[in-house]
Amino acid sequence: IAGITQAPTSQILAAGRRMTLRCTQDMRHNAMYWYRQDLGLGLRLIHYSNTAGTTGKGEVPDGYSVSRANTDDFPLTLASAVPSQTSVYFCASSKGENQPQHFGDGTRLSIL
Amino acid sequence: GQNIDQPTEMTATEGAIVQINCTYQTSGFNGLFWYQQHAGEAPTFLSYNVLDGLEEKGRFSSFLSRSKGYSYLLLKELQMKDSASYLCAPMDSNYQLIWGAGTKLIIKP
């Protein structure tokens, strides 16, 4: 079934540890995005990529990095996790910049 | 600055009609999206408006007035499964979606 897959589904992590959230899509979408969603707030864009080989910073990029080596994969790395990064992380993709975004099921990350 | 304003919560009765309003201010505008998000799940795309007027898609319709910075989502023949949060998301001049906190819709029998 075509779609977007995130892993892990959930994770508890000690502060200071490094963590990579994985995101893979098989829809051949050009654009990919990482968001975090916190209770009572709207989705906030962390990083995005309009096409393989390029990335850009969103609204809340500090403490996070991404790479886009190919069309399908867009991993998000927390170099040294802090408790304020506790959140639900959603990866999304779209055919183009003004096309609907399709979301993965999310990763629930708790930093202790 | 960029801002989205939606009611935090609404309640409606099964079988009825409900209108969820959204006002927005963005730097530039490249259309407006509505998404549905059930509790604990990912957002799913409902509708997209880029021109003024009404777009109808089954039980759901979405309206846009660019001059007023206003949109609404209309849900007809409400079903219990429509209980969810509804997210209004205009797209700015950089093609980035600006997300509101959403409207939690509670459907009562």
Tab-separated table of C-alpha atoms in Angstrom:
chain	number	residue	atom	x	y	z
A	1	ILE	CA	0.000	0.000	0.000
A	2	ALA	CA	1.500	3.327	-1.086
A	3	GLY	CA	2.078	5.795	1.672
A	4	ILE	CA	4.442	7.291	4.168
A	5	THR	CA	6.043	5.272	6.971
A	6	GLN	CA	7.580	6.563	10.176
A	7	ALA	CA	9.709	4.682	12.690
A	8	PRO	CA	9.773	4.202	15.569
A	9	THR	CA	6.118	4.554	16.579
A	10	SER	CA	7.167	5.724	20.021
A	11	GLN	CA	10.370	6.116	21.987
A	12	ILE	CA	11.496	7.087	25.459
A	13	LEU	CA	14.938	8.658	25.411
A	14	ALA	CA	17.361	9.935	28.018
A	15	ALA	CA	18.349	13.584	27.743
A	16	GLY	CA	21.635	14.089	25.946
A	17	ARG	CA	21.248	11.047	23.710
A	18	ARG	CA	21.268	11.193	19.929
A	19	MET	CA	18.159	9.980	18.099
A	20	THR	CA	17.143	9.629	14.461
A	21	LEU	CA	13.497	9.457	13.444
A	22	ARG	CA	12.993	7.698	10.151
A	23	CYS	CA	10.564	8.648	7.390
A	24	THR	CA	10.088	6.856	4.064
A	25	GLN	CA	7.550	7.463	1.318
A	26	ASP	CA	6.844	5.426	-1.790
A	27	MET	CA	4.642	7.917	-3.625
A	28	ARG	CA	7.575	9.562	-5.465
A	29	HIS	CA	6.625	12.882	-3.912
A	30	ASN	CA	9.127	15.675	-4.406
A	31	ALA	CA	8.542	17.569	-1.173
A	32	MET	CA	8.876	16.255	2.387
A	33	TYR	CA	8.359	17.878	5.773
A	34	TRP	CA	8.920	17.328	9.472
A	35	TYR	CA	6.500	18.797	12.017
A	36	ARG	CA	6.119	18.624	15.750
A	37	GLN	CA	2.724	18.787	17.424
A	38	ASP	CA	2.348	19.794	21.051
A	39	LEU	CA	-0.866	19.862	23.055
A	40	GLY	CA	-2.870	23.036	22.419
A	41	LEU	CA	-0.598	24.216	19.623
A	42	GLY	CA	-0.770	23.935	15.883
A	43	LEU	CA	1.671	21.851	13.898
A	44	ARG	CA	5.048	23.565	13.717
A	45	LEU	CA	7.400	23.014	10.807
A	46	ILE	CA	10.898	21.896	11.783
A	47	HIS	CA	12.596	21.290	8.429
A	48	TYR	CA	11.486	20.674	4.875
A	49	SER	CA	12.858	19.514	1.558
A	50	ASN	CA	11.415	20.603	-1.779
A	51	THR	CA	13.387	18.017	-3.720
A	52	ALA	CA	16.101	15.396	-3.196
A	53	GLY	CA	19.416	17.019	-2.331
A	54	THR	CA	17.927	20.202	-0.840
A	55	THR	CA	16.674	21.067	2.637
A	56	GLY	CA	15.374	24.168	4.376
A	57	LYS	CA	14.672	25.402	7.880
A	58	GLY	CA	11.149	25.797	9.163
A	59	GLU	CA	9.739	27.634	12.138
A	60	VAL	CA	11.510	25.622	14.887
A	61	PRO	CA	14.741	24.094	13.462
A	62	ASP	CA	17.072	24.485	16.461
A	63	GLY	CA	18.316	21.182	17.879
A	64	TYR	CA	17.271	19.236	14.776
A	65	SER	CA	18.953	18.306	11.505
A	66	VAL	CA	17.749	16.557	8.346
A	67	SER	CA	19.139	15.098	5.154
A	68	ARG	CA	17.559	14.202	1.802
A	69	ALA	CA	19.929	11.875	0.000
A	70	ASN	CA	17.159	10.442	-2.210
A	71	THR	CA	13.497	10.988	-3.045
A	72	ASP	CA	12.097	8.427	-0.627
A	73	ASP	CA	13.869	9.056	2.696
A	74	PHE	CA	13.910	12.080	4.979
A	75	PRO	CA	15.391	11.272	8.428
A	76	LEU	CA	15.234	13.751	11.313
A	77	THR	CA	18.089	13.737	13.851
A	78	LEU	CA	18.155	15.115	17.355
A	79	ALA	CA	21.876	15.515	18.070
A	80	SER	CA	21.524	15.838	21.847
A	81	ALA	CA	17.939	15.431	23.045
A	82	VAL	CA	16.453	17.813	25.623
A	83	PRO	CA	13.152	17.467	27.548
A	84	SER	CA	11.560	20.335	25.566
A	85	GLN	CA	11.784	18.124	22.489
A	86	THR	CA	9.189	15.805	23.977
A	87	SER	CA	6.446	15.878	21.363
A	88	VAL	CA	4.650	14.009	18.604
A	89	TYR	CA	6.609	14.203	15.372
A	90	PHE	CA	4.893	13.928	12.010
A	91	CYS	CA	6.551	13.440	8.660
A	92	ALA	CA	4.604	14.511	5.570
A	93	SER	CA	5.093	14.553	1.825
A	94	SER	CA	3.507	16.249	-1.173
A	95	LYS	CA	3.864	16.115	-4.947
A	96	GLY	CA	4.768	19.787	-5.043
A	97	GLU	CA	4.827	22.941	-2.992
A	98	ASN	CA	1.111	23.790	-3.245
A	99	GLN	CA	-0.210	20.246	-3.235
A	100	PRO	CA	-1.910	18.497	-0.294
A	101	GLN	CA	0.450	17.067	2.261
A	102	HIS	CA	0.073	13.427	3.261
A	103	PHE	CA	1.116	12.494	6.777
A	104	GLY	CA	2.730	9.491	8.400
A	105	ASP	CA	1.277	8.050	11.597
A	106	GLY	CA	3.696	9.977	13.783
A	107	THR	CA	6.406	9.215	16.345
A	108	ARG	CA	5.659	9.868	20.017
A	109	LEU	CA	8.936	10.898	21.604
A	110	SER	CA	9.498	11.417	25.327
A	111	ILE	CA	12.769	12.868	26.565
A	112	LEU	CA	13.497	12.261	30.243
B	1	GLY	CA	2.792	38.412	11.776
B	2	GLN	CA	1.012	35.302	10.678
B	3	ASN	CA	-2.045	34.241	12.614
B	4	ILE	CA	-4.878	31.713	12.484
B	5	ASP	CA	-8.071	32.046	14.507
B	6	GLN	CA	-10.490	29.120	14.919
B	7	PRO	CA	-12.903	28.277	17.738
B	8	THR	CA	-11.287	25.901	20.212
B	9	GLU	CA	-14.262	23.584	20.524
B	10	MET	CA	-17.732	23.105	19.051
B	11	THR	CA	-20.555	20.692	19.807
B	12	ALA	CA	-23.193	19.494	17.345
B	13	THR	CA	-25.849	16.813	17.096
B	14	GLU	CA	-25.726	13.735	14.901
B	15	GLY	CA	-27.535	14.386	11.605
B	16	ALA	CA	-27.218	18.158	11.879
B	17	ILE	CA	-25.052	20.701	10.023
B	18	VAL	CA	-22.079	22.540	11.510
B	19	GLN	CA	-19.923	25.395	10.189
B	20	ILE	CA	-16.351	25.812	11.443
B	21	ASN	CA	-14.959	29.288	10.811
B	22	CYS	CA	-11.355	30.288	10.295
B	23	THR	CA	-9.839	33.737	9.932
B	24	TYR	CA	-6.226	34.147	8.954
B	25	GLN	CA	-3.436	36.618	8.350
B	26	THR	CA	-0.463	35.463	6.305
B	27	SER	CA	2.511	36.894	4.442
B	28	GLY	CA	1.249	36.253	0.957
B	29	PHE	CA	-1.303	33.588	0.120
B	30	ASN	CA	-1.183	30.416	-1.965
B	31	GLY	CA	-4.439	28.793	-0.986
B	32	LEU	CA	-5.966	27.310	2.143
B	33	PHE	CA	-6.202	23.697	3.254
B	34	TRP	CA	-8.533	21.970	5.697
B	35	TYR	CA	-7.457	18.802	7.469
B	36	GLN	CA	-9.228	16.389	9.807
B	37	GLN	CA	-7.372	14.868	12.739
B	38	HIS	CA	-8.859	12.171	14.955
B	39	ALA	CA	-7.421	11.950	18.461
B	40	GLY	CA	-4.078	10.157	18.461
B	41	GLU	CA	-3.924	9.981	14.678
B	42	ALA	CA	-2.315	11.865	11.801
B	43	PRO	CA	-4.023	14.741	9.982
B	44	THR	CA	-5.791	13.784	6.761
B	45	PHE	CA	-6.487	16.149	3.864
B	46	LEU	CA	-10.089	17.318	3.376
B	47	SER	CA	-10.120	20.269	0.988
B	48	TYR	CA	-8.154	22.999	-0.765
B	49	ASN	CA	-9.368	26.435	-1.842
B	50	VAL	CA	-7.275	28.888	-3.812
B	51	LEU	CA	-10.038	30.971	-5.447
B	52	ASP	CA	-12.981	32.656	-3.753
B	53	GLY	CA	-16.123	30.601	-3.458
B	54	LEU	CA	-17.447	27.265	-2.348
B	55	GLU	CA	-15.900	23.871	-3.032
B	56	GLU	CA	-18.196	20.919	-2.392
B	57	LYS	CA	-17.007	17.390	-1.781
B	58	GLY	CA	-19.705	15.031	-0.588
B	59	ARG	CA	-20.867	15.917	2.933
B	60	PHE	CA	-18.052	18.442	3.302
B	61	SER	CA	-17.825	21.890	1.704
B	62	SER	CA	-15.241	24.612	2.116
B	63	PHE	CA	-15.575	28.320	1.408
B	64	LEU	CA	-12.937	30.989	0.901
B	65	SER	CA	-12.965	34.792	0.826
B	66	ARG	CA	-9.440	36.038	0.178
B	67	SER	CA	-10.323	39.713	0.641
B	68	LYS	CA	-11.707	38.998	4.120
B	69	GLY	CA	-9.040	36.474	5.142
B	70	TYR	CA	-11.857	34.076	5.942
B	71	SER	CA	-12.735	30.460	5.313
B	72	TYR	CA	-15.236	27.994	6.660
B	73	LEU	CA	-15.719	24.241	6.585
B	74	LEU	CA	-19.311	23.045	6.392
B	75	LEU	CA	-20.152	19.524	7.489
B	76	LYS	CA	-23.603	18.152	6.647
B	77	GLU	CA	-25.476	15.087	7.905
B	78	LEU	CA	-23.104	14.766	10.819
B	79	GLN	CA	-22.034	11.282	11.858
B	80	MET	CA	-20.432	10.165	15.104
B	81	LYS	CA	-17.207	9.443	13.202
B	82	ASP	CA	-16.953	13.159	12.378
B	83	SER	CA	-15.901	13.776	15.981
B	84	ALA	CA	-12.353	15.040	15.450
B	85	SER	CA	-10.252	18.175	15.299
B	86	TYR	CA	-10.450	20.268	12.141
B	87	LEU	CA	-7.340	22.175	11.165
B	88	CYS	CA	-7.344	25.313	9.031
B	89	ALA	CA	-4.022	25.864	7.262
B	90	PRO	CA	-3.406	28.726	4.837
B	91	MET	CA	-0.256	28.612	2.710
B	92	ASP	CA	2.016	31.657	2.747
B	93	SER	CA	4.146	33.176	0.003
B	94	ASN	CA	6.942	30.656	0.726
B	95	TYR	CA	4.504	27.771	0.186
B	96	GLN	CA	4.630	26.904	3.875
B	97	LEU	CA	1.443	25.931	5.691
B	98	ILE	CA	0.549	27.995	8.729
B	99	TRP	CA	-1.361	25.755	11.131
B	100	GLY	CA	-3.940	26.781	13.668
B	101	ALA	CA	-4.462	24.787	16.872
B	102	GLY	CA	-7.637	23.396	15.334
B	103	THR	CA	-11.285	23.146	16.311
B	104	LYS	CA	-12.313	20.120	18.331
B	105	LEU	CA	-15.746	19.014	17.121
B	106	ILE	CA	-17.836	16.904	19.476
B	107	ILE	CA	-20.833	15.081	17.985
B	108	LYS	CA	-23.620	14.067	20.351
B	109	PRO	CA	-26.299	11.471	19.575
